[in-house]
XYZ file of C-alpha atoms in Angstrom:
345
model
C 6.458 361.148 132.269
C 5.821 357.518 131.239
C 3.816 355.539 133.787
C 5.737 353.843 136.532
C 4.298 350.898 138.604
C 5.072 351.046 142.155
C 5.185 348.463 144.698
C 6.789 347.436 147.668
C 9.928 345.486 147.351
C 9.546 343.245 150.290
C 5.822 342.259 149.515
C 6.882 340.255 146.839
C 10.790 339.320 147.485
C 12.411 337.510 150.482
C 15.956 338.698 151.500
C 18.943 336.270 152.376
C 22.497 336.081 152.909
C 24.939 339.018 151.087
C 26.515 337.771 148.015
C 29.091 341.167 147.546
C 29.502 344.239 148.908
C 30.678 347.860 147.085
C 31.441 351.427 147.891
C 27.200 352.252 147.781
C 25.401 348.887 147.515
C 25.692 345.521 148.740
C 24.089 342.462 146.634
C 22.261 339.852 148.443
C 20.560 336.966 147.380
C 16.477 336.923 147.214
C 13.770 334.910 146.282
C 10.485 335.845 144.693
C 7.531 334.351 146.928
C 5.102 333.772 144.350
C 7.751 331.603 142.046
C 10.524 330.555 144.219
C 12.837 332.162 141.773
C 16.326 333.435 143.032
C 17.951 336.278 141.964
C 20.501 338.675 142.826
C 19.439 341.814 144.485
C 21.586 344.985 144.316
C 20.494 347.318 147.164
C 21.742 350.925 146.879
C 22.537 352.667 150.700
C 21.144 356.278 149.912
C 21.597 357.525 152.861
C 25.560 356.937 152.397
C 25.368 357.812 149.333
C 23.823 361.256 150.561
C 26.698 361.276 153.221
C 29.564 360.866 150.780
C 28.144 364.309 149.042
C 26.214 362.931 145.999
C 23.175 365.118 146.994
C 20.646 363.152 144.579
C 17.777 365.402 144.083
C 14.233 364.626 142.837
C 14.922 366.061 139.187
C 17.997 364.182 138.472
C 16.701 360.801 140.117
C 13.533 361.538 137.703
C 15.860 362.484 134.585
C 18.053 359.371 135.131
C 14.677 356.634 135.489
C 14.828 356.737 139.252
C 11.097 357.271 139.790
C 9.872 358.549 143.553
C 7.571 360.883 145.259
C 9.376 364.040 146.722
C 8.492 363.052 150.000
C 10.680 359.698 149.712
C 14.476 359.304 149.576
C 14.080 355.950 147.814
C 16.844 355.213 144.741
C 16.070 352.461 142.658
C 18.818 349.921 141.071
C 18.503 347.171 138.633
C 18.815 343.487 139.523
C 22.063 341.941 138.849
C 20.233 338.987 137.186
C 17.449 339.786 135.140
C 13.838 338.166 136.272
C 11.679 336.048 134.468
C 9.981 336.871 131.451
C 7.580 339.396 131.847
C 9.573 341.197 134.400
C 13.056 341.645 132.846
C 14.818 344.543 133.464
C 12.953 345.570 136.780
C 14.741 347.691 139.163
C 15.566 346.592 142.522
C 15.952 349.407 145.245
C 17.254 350.692 148.679
C 15.344 349.163 151.419
C 15.408 351.920 153.779
C 12.438 354.072 152.448
C 9.519 352.800 150.489
C 10.877 351.022 147.065
C 9.699 351.193 143.242
C 10.643 349.758 139.946
C 10.109 350.330 136.470
C 8.529 347.560 134.456
C 9.385 348.125 130.499
C 12.356 345.892 130.470
C 15.384 346.358 128.287
C 15.578 348.910 125.267
C 17.452 346.455 123.359
C 14.812 343.434 123.782
C 12.105 345.892 123.006
C 13.866 347.123 119.879
C 13.638 343.598 118.393
C 9.828 342.941 119.276
C 8.927 345.963 117.340
C 7.784 345.747 113.707
C 9.329 348.607 112.412
C 12.952 350.072 113.315
C 14.540 352.940 111.491
C 17.758 355.027 111.635
C 15.565 357.550 112.680
C 14.345 355.398 115.894
C 18.024 355.099 116.671
C 18.547 358.851 116.774
C 15.548 359.028 119.340
C 16.742 356.447 121.485
C 20.269 357.875 121.855
C 18.954 361.174 122.109
C 16.947 359.922 125.639
C 20.232 358.436 126.768
C 22.374 361.556 126.216
C 19.695 363.824 127.994
C 20.071 361.358 131.183
C 23.464 361.385 130.589
C 23.830 365.211 130.489
C 21.578 365.776 133.521
C 23.558 363.522 135.509
C 27.204 365.556 134.437
C 25.603 368.679 135.082
C 24.788 367.680 138.751
C 28.292 366.017 138.702
C 27.746 362.433 138.412
C 29.665 360.025 136.019
C 28.155 356.723 135.463
C 30.649 355.077 134.614
C 29.155 351.787 133.289
C 26.708 352.716 130.664
C 25.812 349.522 128.496
C 22.419 347.618 126.938
C 21.978 345.909 130.292
C 21.667 349.481 132.086
C 19.200 351.184 129.446
C 15.496 350.159 130.956
C 12.012 351.527 129.663
C 9.444 352.881 132.131
C 6.975 351.179 131.072
C 5.608 348.396 128.911
C 3.559 351.081 127.169
C 4.297 351.936 123.493
C 6.964 355.380 123.388
C 7.686 354.506 127.174
C 10.646 356.425 127.826
C 14.272 355.169 128.374
C 15.954 355.171 131.657
C 19.070 354.646 132.976
C 20.004 352.011 135.910
C 22.542 351.106 138.143
C 24.209 353.643 139.384
C 26.226 351.227 141.480
C 29.882 352.250 139.910
C 28.686 355.927 139.513
C 31.336 358.649 140.716
C 31.082 362.073 141.806
C 32.928 364.897 139.609
C 34.050 368.741 140.244
C 33.011 370.506 136.964
C 35.261 368.858 134.372
C 37.621 367.220 137.312
C 39.850 364.535 135.752
C 40.995 361.809 138.087
C 42.073 358.830 138.721
C 38.933 357.093 140.367
C 40.177 353.375 139.864
C 39.218 350.808 137.104
C 35.438 350.197 136.837
C 33.374 349.631 133.949
C 32.351 346.373 131.362
C 35.016 345.482 128.776
C 33.551 346.422 125.299
C 32.411 350.109 126.937
C 35.298 351.151 128.278
C 37.095 354.228 126.931
C 41.194 354.147 126.023
C 41.954 356.386 128.945
C 40.583 354.029 131.479
C 42.418 351.336 129.850
C 45.623 353.650 130.062
C 44.776 354.148 133.742
C 45.032 357.831 132.785
C 42.595 360.584 134.803
C 39.341 360.470 133.647
C 35.847 362.033 134.175
C 32.528 362.413 132.244
C 34.284 361.809 128.838
C 33.974 358.243 129.585
C 30.624 358.084 129.413
C 30.295 359.676 126.010
C 32.796 357.235 124.602
C 30.254 354.406 126.243
C 27.335 356.459 124.327
C 29.272 355.833 121.148
C 29.873 352.279 121.500
C 25.915 352.455 122.219
C 24.955 353.904 119.481
C 27.070 351.954 116.886
C 25.431 348.899 118.580
C 21.765 350.250 117.864
C 22.563 351.281 114.159
C 23.770 347.848 112.933
C 23.480 345.348 115.899
C 26.664 344.742 116.576
C 29.543 346.815 118.499
C 32.466 348.445 117.248
C 35.274 346.608 119.497
C 35.399 342.895 120.038
C 37.693 340.051 120.207
C 37.863 336.986 122.506
C 40.976 337.780 123.809
C 40.425 340.843 126.357
C 43.839 341.668 125.918
C 43.490 342.085 121.960
C 39.908 343.768 122.538
C 41.689 346.516 125.081
C 44.421 347.144 122.218
C 41.273 347.452 119.765
C 39.940 350.326 121.927
C 43.155 352.272 123.280
C 43.942 352.500 119.190
C 40.359 353.639 118.112
C 40.490 350.425 115.637
C 36.531 350.302 114.440
C 35.334 351.177 110.876
C 31.894 351.374 108.976
C 32.016 348.245 106.734
C 29.936 347.298 103.803
C 27.384 346.556 103.264
C 25.226 347.229 106.554
C 26.726 350.821 106.985
C 26.260 351.844 103.318
C 22.479 352.736 104.466
C 23.728 354.498 107.282
C 23.535 358.273 106.732
C 26.910 360.434 107.005
C 25.523 362.163 110.066
C 25.164 359.187 112.367
C 28.847 358.261 111.191
C 29.762 361.828 112.140
C 28.251 361.640 115.494
C 29.999 358.191 116.143
C 33.185 359.517 115.357
C 32.817 362.396 117.528
C 31.899 359.955 120.354
C 34.584 357.510 119.754
C 37.154 360.130 119.692
C 40.445 358.538 121.511
C 41.382 362.077 123.089
C 39.164 362.807 125.876
C 39.526 366.446 125.518
C 38.639 366.421 122.156
C 35.651 364.044 122.597
C 31.907 365.346 122.089
C 29.878 366.140 125.174
C 26.440 365.574 126.153
C 25.367 369.098 125.758
C 27.300 369.054 122.114
C 25.667 365.485 120.692
C 22.042 366.808 121.584
C 22.822 369.596 119.088
C 24.204 367.527 116.668
C 22.275 367.979 113.491
C 21.674 363.808 113.329
C 19.799 364.399 116.802
C 17.949 367.749 116.688
C 17.173 367.500 112.970
C 16.462 364.311 113.116
C 13.185 364.276 110.761
C 15.311 365.804 107.961
C 18.604 364.348 108.207
C 17.887 360.671 109.970
C 17.020 357.921 107.391
C 13.371 356.027 107.929
C 14.578 353.304 106.237
C 13.326 349.853 108.206
C 16.793 348.040 109.384
C 15.874 344.525 109.085
C 19.905 343.581 109.335
C 19.899 345.463 112.063
C 17.347 343.662 114.016
C 18.653 340.233 113.492
C 21.943 341.402 114.529
C 20.522 342.611 117.746
C 18.450 339.829 118.034
C 21.443 337.600 118.125
C 23.643 340.091 119.722
C 20.853 339.823 123.035
C 20.925 336.012 122.744
C 24.657 336.081 123.279
C 25.182 338.397 126.026
C 22.352 337.013 128.168
C 24.039 333.751 127.610
C 27.302 335.208 129.115
C 25.273 336.145 132.198
C 26.614 333.384 134.121
C 30.131 334.008 133.139
C 30.378 337.482 134.205
C 33.890 339.101 134.420
C 34.490 341.782 137.856
C 36.509 344.578 136.921
C 35.121 346.945 139.391
C 37.817 347.816 141.720
C 38.752 351.097 143.527
C 40.750 351.983 146.491
C 37.123 353.281 148.168
C 35.547 349.840 147.514
C 35.063 347.544 150.516
C 34.470 344.468 148.961
C 33.674 343.191 145.603
C 32.018 345.477 142.727
C 29.025 344.378 140.401
C 30.171 341.588 137.916
C 30.189 343.046 134.537
C 29.382 341.354 131.391
C 32.116 341.153 128.554
C 31.122 341.239 124.807
C 30.311 338.306 122.942
C 29.059 339.221 119.345
C 31.246 338.823 116.463
C 31.359 341.564 113.684
C 33.447 342.067 110.813
C 37.124 342.581 111.444
C 37.726 345.791 112.743
C 40.533 348.255 111.245
C 41.925 351.244 112.503
C 40.248 354.784 112.880
C 41.794 357.805 113.363
C 41.281 359.864 116.331
């Protein structure tokens, strides 16, 4: 397992008033003692999670990037505002037990700092994400808010494991249960079934993985529009494509996996277990291209900069009959890709 640095949250941060509240979490203003910098800390009530039947087990927590010794029942969650340089993407935990955070920052920020990044690297990244998603799904957990901001690295060491963060919108499902659990997620990563207000379940996470994989390969999202209504129309229609020239150097196998993830009908969408058996994942060394993708890195730099720029103009989409207050603020897409064209489901 990748190195995880542990410390007590209240040794370095002072907590103040409540800013918002969700079903399992509360957001409070906090100040870093050493610098005086203000942040918003999302605090998860792990006792409430257990009481609601989520049953967080240690293997699950380890798999999705929530590090703790077996004698504790603490869960880390990502700050809703990134700390200063050098601490970007640290997780802020429940305060009822000893707390920990992961220190590697965001995966997407790490990629643009690399000297070499290939399709094979993208395959390795999405494999780790899929492994965590699969573990969640096996344990009956649907994340509902997979996006770049919630993909963190366990440490700053080279090759550190990718971890999922921010389970504030997670829900529990029974098997392949499909139901209306409320409108929740981030605009560019929402699935067609959520936008249609249809019953949904685990497949929503796989749709988001498809969006993430698309970005990992070319540096911009498959669905984008300044107007949110038009963005949602694109998503519901599956209106994405693989335009030239940037997609010309991407292997057919990579495109095939994206197509299987971005399938409009959730019952036909690939599962995490199936995706992990896809040739582009399990035969990466012989299938995925090793060519350095400089254009992707350049586009990712712009993508990262623009989504960070929008952090103070967040759109709160999450609502649920079970919610007791404001849910986490969600970041809209801001990167401009080539015009999307309809792609069949």
